[in-house]
Every structure is written in C-alpha cells, then in structure tokens.
Coordinates of C-alpha atoms in Angstrom, one line a residue:
M269 CA 112.7 162.2 94.1
T270 CA 115.0 163.6 91.7
R271 CA 118.3 162.0 90.1
P272 CA 120.9 164.0 92.2
L273 CA 122.8 166.3 89.8
P274 CA 126.3 165.4 90.0
A275 CA 128.8 167.7 91.4
T276 CA 132.4 168.6 90.4
I277 CA 134.7 169.5 92.4
L278 CA 137.8 172.0 90.2
T279 CA 141.1 172.5 92.4
G280 CA 144.8 173.0 91.7
F281 CA 147.6 175.3 92.9
L282 CA 147.5 179.3 91.7
G283 CA 147.9 179.6 88.0
A284 CA 147.0 176.1 87.0
G285 CA 144.8 177.0 84.2
K286 CA 141.3 176.1 86.2
T287 CA 139.3 178.9 84.7
T288 CA 141.0 178.4 80.7
L289 CA 139.7 174.7 81.4
L290 CA 136.1 175.4 82.6
R291 CA 136.0 178.1 80.0
H292 CA 136.4 175.2 77.3
L293 CA 134.2 172.7 79.1
L294 CA 131.1 175.0 79.2
Y295 CA 131.3 175.9 75.3
A296 CA 132.4 172.0 74.8
D297 CA 129.5 169.8 72.9
H298 CA 128.4 167.7 76.1
G299 CA 124.8 169.1 75.9
E300 CA 124.7 169.8 79.0
K301 CA 123.6 172.7 81.3
I302 CA 126.4 173.7 83.5
A303 CA 125.8 175.8 87.0
V304 CA 128.9 176.6 88.4
I305 CA 130.2 178.2 91.4
E306 CA 133.6 179.6 91.9
N307 CA 135.7 180.9 94.9
E308 CA 137.9 184.0 94.0
F309 CA 140.0 185.9 96.6
G310 CA 139.8 189.3 97.3
A311 CA 137.1 191.8 97.1
V312 CA 135.9 191.8 93.5
A313 CA 135.2 188.6 90.8
I314 CA 137.0 188.7 88.0
D315 CA 136.0 185.0 87.2
D316 CA 132.7 185.7 85.5
G317 CA 134.0 187.5 83.1
L318 CA 136.6 185.6 81.4
L319 CA 134.0 182.8 81.6
G320 CA 131.3 184.2 79.1
D321 CA 128.4 183.8 79.1
R322 CA 127.9 180.1 78.8
A323 CA 127.1 178.4 81.8
T324 CA 123.2 178.4 83.3
R325 CA 124.7 180.6 86.5
I326 CA 127.2 181.7 88.4
T327 CA 127.3 182.4 91.8
T328 CA 130.9 183.8 92.9
L329 CA 131.6 183.8 96.5
S330 CA 134.6 186.1 97.2
N331 CA 134.7 186.4 101.2
G332 CA 138.1 184.5 101.7
C333 CA 138.4 180.8 101.1
I334 CA 136.0 178.2 100.5
C335 CA 138.0 175.4 102.0
C336 CA 137.3 177.4 105.7
S337 CA 136.2 180.9 106.8
S338 CA 133.5 180.8 104.0
A339 CA 132.0 177.2 104.5
N340 CA 128.6 178.3 105.2
E341 CA 128.7 180.5 102.6
L342 CA 128.9 177.7 99.7
S343 CA 126.7 175.4 101.5
D344 CA 124.1 179.0 101.3
A345 CA 125.2 178.6 97.3
L346 CA 124.1 175.5 97.2
H347 CA 121.2 175.9 98.8
D348 CA 120.2 178.9 96.7
L349 CA 120.7 176.4 93.6
L350 CA 118.2 174.4 95.0
D351 CA 115.4 176.7 95.7
G352 CA 115.9 178.0 92.2
I353 CA 115.4 174.9 91.1
D354 CA 112.1 173.9 93.4
R355 CA 110.5 177.2 92.9
G356 CA 111.6 176.3 88.5
E357 CA 113.5 179.4 87.8
L358 CA 116.2 177.8 86.8
T359 CA 117.7 175.0 85.3
F360 CA 121.2 172.8 85.4
D361 CA 122.3 169.3 84.5
R362 CA 125.2 169.6 85.6
L363 CA 127.4 171.4 89.2
V364 CA 130.7 172.9 89.3
I365 CA 132.8 173.9 91.9
E366 CA 136.0 175.9 91.2
C367 CA 137.9 176.7 94.2
T368 CA 140.6 178.6 94.3
G369 CA 144.1 177.8 94.7
M370 CA 144.5 177.9 97.9
A371 CA 141.9 175.9 98.7
D372 CA 142.0 173.1 100.6
P373 CA 139.2 170.9 99.0
G374 CA 138.6 169.1 102.1
P375 CA 135.7 171.1 104.0
V376 CA 134.1 171.9 100.5
I377 CA 134.1 167.7 100.5
Q378 CA 132.4 167.8 103.7
T379 CA 129.7 170.3 102.3
F380 CA 127.8 168.0 100.5
F381 CA 128.2 165.2 103.5
S382 CA 127.5 167.1 106.3
D383 CA 123.9 168.7 105.7
E384 CA 120.9 166.2 104.8
R385 CA 119.7 168.5 101.9
L386 CA 122.5 168.7 100.3
S387 CA 123.6 164.8 100.4
Q388 CA 119.9 163.8 98.7
R389 CA 120.0 166.7 96.0
F390 CA 123.7 166.3 94.6
L391 CA 125.8 163.6 93.6
L392 CA 129.2 164.1 94.7
D393 CA 131.2 162.6 90.9
G394 CA 133.7 163.6 91.7
V395 CA 137.3 166.2 92.7
I396 CA 139.7 167.3 89.4
T397 CA 143.0 168.6 90.2
L398 CA 145.2 170.7 87.9
V399 CA 148.9 170.4 88.5
D400 CA 150.9 173.2 86.3
A401 CA 153.8 171.0 84.7
V402 CA 156.5 174.0 85.1
H403 CA 155.9 175.1 88.5
A404 CA 154.2 172.6 90.6
D405 CA 157.4 171.0 91.8
E406 CA 158.4 173.4 94.1
Q407 CA 155.0 174.2 95.1
L408 CA 154.8 170.8 95.9
S409 CA 157.4 171.2 98.2
R410 CA 156.6 174.8 99.8
H411 CA 152.5 174.3 100.5
T412 CA 151.1 171.7 102.1
V413 CA 148.0 172.9 100.3
A414 CA 149.3 172.6 97.0
Q415 CA 150.1 168.8 98.3
A416 CA 146.3 168.2 99.3
Q417 CA 145.1 169.5 96.9
V418 CA 146.4 165.9 94.8
G419 CA 146.1 164.0 97.5
Y420 CA 142.1 164.7 96.9
A421 CA 141.7 164.1 93.4
D422 CA 140.2 161.3 91.1
R423 CA 141.9 162.5 88.5
L424 CA 144.6 164.7 87.5
L425 CA 145.6 167.2 85.2
L426 CA 149.1 168.1 84.4
T427 CA 148.9 171.3 82.3
K428 CA 151.7 173.2 80.4
T429 CA 153.8 170.2 79.7
D430 CA 153.7 172.3 76.0
L431 CA 156.5 174.3 78.3
A432 CA 157.4 171.9 81.0
G433 CA 159.7 169.9 78.8
D434 CA 160.6 166.0 80.3
T435 CA 157.8 165.7 83.6
Q436 CA 158.5 162.1 84.8
A437 CA 160.2 162.7 87.7
L438 CA 157.1 164.8 88.6
E439 CA 154.6 162.4 87.8
A440 CA 156.5 159.9 89.7
R441 CA 156.0 161.9 92.5
L442 CA 152.7 162.5 92.0
A443 CA 151.9 158.7 92.1
R444 CA 153.5 158.7 95.2
I445 CA 151.1 161.4 96.2
N446 CA 148.0 159.9 95.1
A447 CA 148.0 156.0 94.2
R448 CA 145.0 156.0 92.9
A449 CA 144.1 159.2 90.5
T450 CA 144.6 158.7 87.2
L451 CA 146.4 161.8 84.7
H452 CA 145.9 163.4 81.9
R453 CA 147.0 165.6 79.8
V454 CA 146.1 169.2 79.2
V455 CA 147.8 171.9 77.2
N456 CA 144.5 175.0 77.2
G457 CA 142.4 173.4 78.6
L458 CA 141.7 171.3 75.9
I459 CA 140.1 168.3 76.7
D460 CA 137.0 165.6 76.3
H461 CA 134.8 165.8 78.4
R462 CA 133.7 162.7 79.5
A463 CA 137.6 162.2 81.3
I464 CA 136.1 164.7 84.4
F465 CA 132.3 164.2 84.1
G466 CA 131.0 160.7 84.9
V467 CA 134.0 160.0 87.8
D468 CA 132.7 158.6 89.5
G469 CA 134.4 159.7 92.2
F470 CA 132.0 159.2 95.5
M471 CA 130.2 156.2 94.7
L472 CA 131.1 152.9 96.2
N473 CA 132.3 150.8 93.2
D474 CA 135.9 148.5 92.6
R475 CA 137.4 151.3 90.7
L476 CA 140.8 150.7 92.2
P477 CA 143.3 152.0 90.0
V478 CA 146.8 152.0 91.9
S479 CA 149.8 153.5 89.4
P480 CA 153.2 153.0 91.4
P481 CA 156.3 155.5 90.1
R482 CA 157.6 154.6 87.0
F483 CA 161.1 155.0 88.9
R484 CA 162.7 156.6 92.6
P485 CA 165.1 159.7 92.3
L486 CA 168.1 159.4 94.2
I487 CA 167.2 161.7 96.2
E488 CA 163.3 162.1 97.1
P489 CA 161.2 165.0 97.0
D490 CA 159.6 165.6 100.2
N491 CA 156.4 164.5 100.1
A492 CA 154.2 165.4 103.8
I493 CA 150.9 163.5 101.9
A494 CA 151.6 160.0 101.0
S495 CA 149.9 157.2 99.0
L496 CA 150.0 153.8 100.9
V497 CA 148.8 151.4 99.5
V498 CA 148.4 147.7 101.3
R499 CA 147.8 144.1 99.9
L500 CA 146.4 141.1 102.1
A501 CA 146.0 137.3 99.5
H502 CA 144.2 135.7 102.1
P503 CA 140.6 136.3 103.4
L504 CA 139.6 138.6 106.0
D505 CA 137.9 138.1 109.0
I506 CA 135.1 140.8 109.1
A507 CA 135.1 141.4 113.0
A508 CA 138.8 140.9 112.3
V509 CA 139.0 143.9 109.8
S510 CA 136.7 146.6 111.2
T511 CA 139.1 146.7 114.1
V512 CA 141.8 148.0 113.0
M513 CA 139.6 150.0 110.4
E514 CA 138.4 152.0 113.8
Q515 CA 141.7 152.1 114.9
L516 CA 143.4 154.3 112.5
L517 CA 140.7 156.5 111.9
V518 CA 140.9 157.2 115.7
N519 CA 144.8 157.4 115.2
C520 CA 144.7 159.4 111.8
A521 CA 141.5 160.3 110.5
D522 CA 142.2 163.5 110.9
N523 CA 145.2 162.9 108.8
L524 CA 143.8 160.8 105.9
L525 CA 142.0 162.6 102.9
R526 CA 140.9 159.9 101.2
Y527 CA 141.2 156.1 101.5
K528 CA 139.3 153.6 99.6
G529 CA 139.4 149.4 99.3
V530 CA 138.4 146.2 97.7
L531 CA 138.5 143.5 100.5
S532 CA 138.2 140.1 99.9
I533 CA 136.8 138.1 103.3
A534 CA 136.7 135.0 105.3
G535 CA 133.2 132.7 104.7
D536 CA 131.2 135.3 101.7
D537 CA 132.1 135.1 97.8
R538 CA 130.4 138.4 97.8
R539 CA 133.5 141.8 97.5
L540 CA 133.4 144.1 100.3
L541 CA 133.6 148.2 99.1
F542 CA 134.4 150.4 101.4
Q543 CA 135.4 154.5 100.5
G544 CA 136.1 157.4 102.9
V545 CA 136.8 160.9 103.2
Q546 CA 138.5 161.5 106.7
R547 CA 136.0 160.7 109.9
L548 CA 133.5 159.7 106.9
Y549 CA 133.2 156.5 105.1
S550 CA 131.1 154.3 103.3
A551 CA 130.9 150.3 102.9
D552 CA 128.7 147.1 100.7
W553 CA 128.8 144.4 100.1
D554 CA 130.2 144.0 95.9
R555 CA 129.0 141.2 93.0
D556 CA 131.1 137.8 93.7
W557 CA 134.2 136.8 92.7
R558 CA 134.6 135.8 90.0
E559 CA 137.1 132.8 89.1
D560 CA 139.8 133.9 87.0
E561 CA 140.3 137.0 89.0
P562 CA 142.2 137.0 92.1
R563 CA 141.2 137.2 95.9
E564 CA 143.4 139.9 97.6
S565 CA 142.3 143.2 99.9
V566 CA 143.7 146.0 98.0
M567 CA 143.2 149.1 99.7
V568 CA 144.5 152.7 99.1
F569 CA 145.0 155.2 101.7
I570 CA 146.0 159.2 101.3
G571 CA 146.9 160.8 104.0
I572 CA 149.6 163.5 105.9
R573 CA 152.3 161.9 107.3
L574 CA 151.2 158.1 108.0
P575 CA 152.6 155.7 109.9
E576 CA 152.8 153.8 107.8
E577 CA 154.8 151.0 109.4
D578 CA 152.1 151.2 112.4
I579 CA 149.5 150.4 109.8
R580 CA 151.2 147.7 107.4
R581 CA 151.8 145.9 110.7
A582 CA 147.8 146.4 112.3
F583 CA 146.8 145.1 108.3
D584 CA 149.6 141.9 107.9
A585 CA 148.7 140.7 111.5
L586 CA 145.7 139.7 109.8
N587 CA 147.2 138.2 107.5
A588 CA 148.1 135.7 110.1

C-alpha cells in the first residue's frame, strides 16, 4: 500500500492572509508537489488566479461553505484527486485545503475520518489557523466561528504583526482559547514551511505543549471557546479514567473541539496517549516512562463553554 498523502487544513477568519500564505508555500523551495482545494463564498472563484501556476492541481469549491452545505462536495473533490492518482493522470506529495474565512474546521476534519478510503489514503497532518493581529480581538468577540478556528488549531500564525503594535493581550487571549497550539508570527505570508508541514497534529504522540497566558487582564474578553488543562499527579485506574472519559463524551461531545492527553496508568510502566475531535477519539500505549520525567497525567480539552468545575471534580476524584 502506498504511503498516505499528508493533508493540511488552512483556516482563519476573513482577511487573515490565507491566500498570501498559500502562495508563499507554493513557491517555497521545499521540493514537494502540492495539490490545493480552495473554498470560495460566491459563484465566482478568484483565488486560483492569485495563486499562480505552481500548484499541481487547484480544485475550487464555490457552492457555499465546505463546513456545512458543501461537505459532500469536499468529499467528492478528495475522491477525484485519488482517482486521478490511480489513473496515473495526477501526482502530488501533499494536499492543502484553504477554507473560506467563515468556515468551521470541524466538519472539514471529520471528512477525513468518516470515509474509509479517505482515511486510508490521506493522513491529516494538521490544522493551521491564521489570526489577523489587527482585527482579531473584535472578530473573536463577535464571531464564535473565529474562536472555533483558533480552538481546532495545531499551529496559530499571527499575521499583520508589523501593523498591530503590542499583541501581548491578544496572544494571552489566544492561549486561553487554545493552550496546546504553538504560536508563530508571520509577515506577508513569509514563514518556514517546516512550521506548517510535518505537524503530526492527528498522530498519537506526546507533543503536548501547554501555553499558559502570560498575564490575565482585569476584564477578560468573553470567550465561548476556551482551554481546560487537567494535571493528575498519581497513576490512574484505567477502568475509572475510561468511565470518566465516556461520561464526558456523553455530556459534552458536541462541544468538544479537540482534546489530547498523556496518562499515567497504575500497574503499567508505559504512557497511554489519547486524542480526539468531538466524538472521534483514539488511544494507544506509548514508550515506558523515563526515570527523569514526572510521572503525571496531563490532559488538554478545548471546547465551547465546557463545565469546567464538573470536569475537574470528576478527574480529581480519580486521585483518591
């Protein structure tokens, strides 16, 4: 079986600079052939003209937003790409999907896991979210979808920082929404492709950076979406933690965007890794715990108005 093709979802609110970044990626010296699926609001696509001719193939979805009405159109486009490969008419090393600025990335992610052929032939590498440093604070306050785009991200790219001045408060707000995504600054779409490709955001691994806010303003912006970080110092009973997780999914699955953790299980020297997107999750055993690292469980949950006290109480009970 051939190696799965890595796929990157490029998202961000209107005007964040997605097309500028994508054009830079297409012309960068990384030696990979890139196929592009782009989504346009409206009947006429214009971005493919802006991107130039460096993409192996550009498929434009212009009938609405791929997070909702055109979800089947995205699936069809992905199958069309695979059919072109199988017929020997098309070859590429990587796929980039540029979402419209109003798209919720959740259904786009689900597309790769809800179809057996797509899940076998594509490897979802990561969600890259661009954040406009000039306008993001207002956008995050007015539009929940802007918060969702941040919440799903594996990488946050802060754009227009040359125009925005001090971004410390915005960066702190982004960390409250998504504590596990690393933040990179981007000007005019210029960034090393290695910060975007090879993210392994949907692979079971222990890449679990947690970025606490550097300070909390006196009046906090209202985030419908926020991060919850749980740390447990004692090894956990695997049946008990499974029960808590199952109940969490029963109560909150629709509001859970991304979640990931490294667990210390009683009676086993291996680390247990888990991650999920809404109702889809997976877990597997990892390497043994090293003597020089704290043997603790760390979990990060990103969701919409999660019942923080109830979740903490349920996991804290496991320590007993």
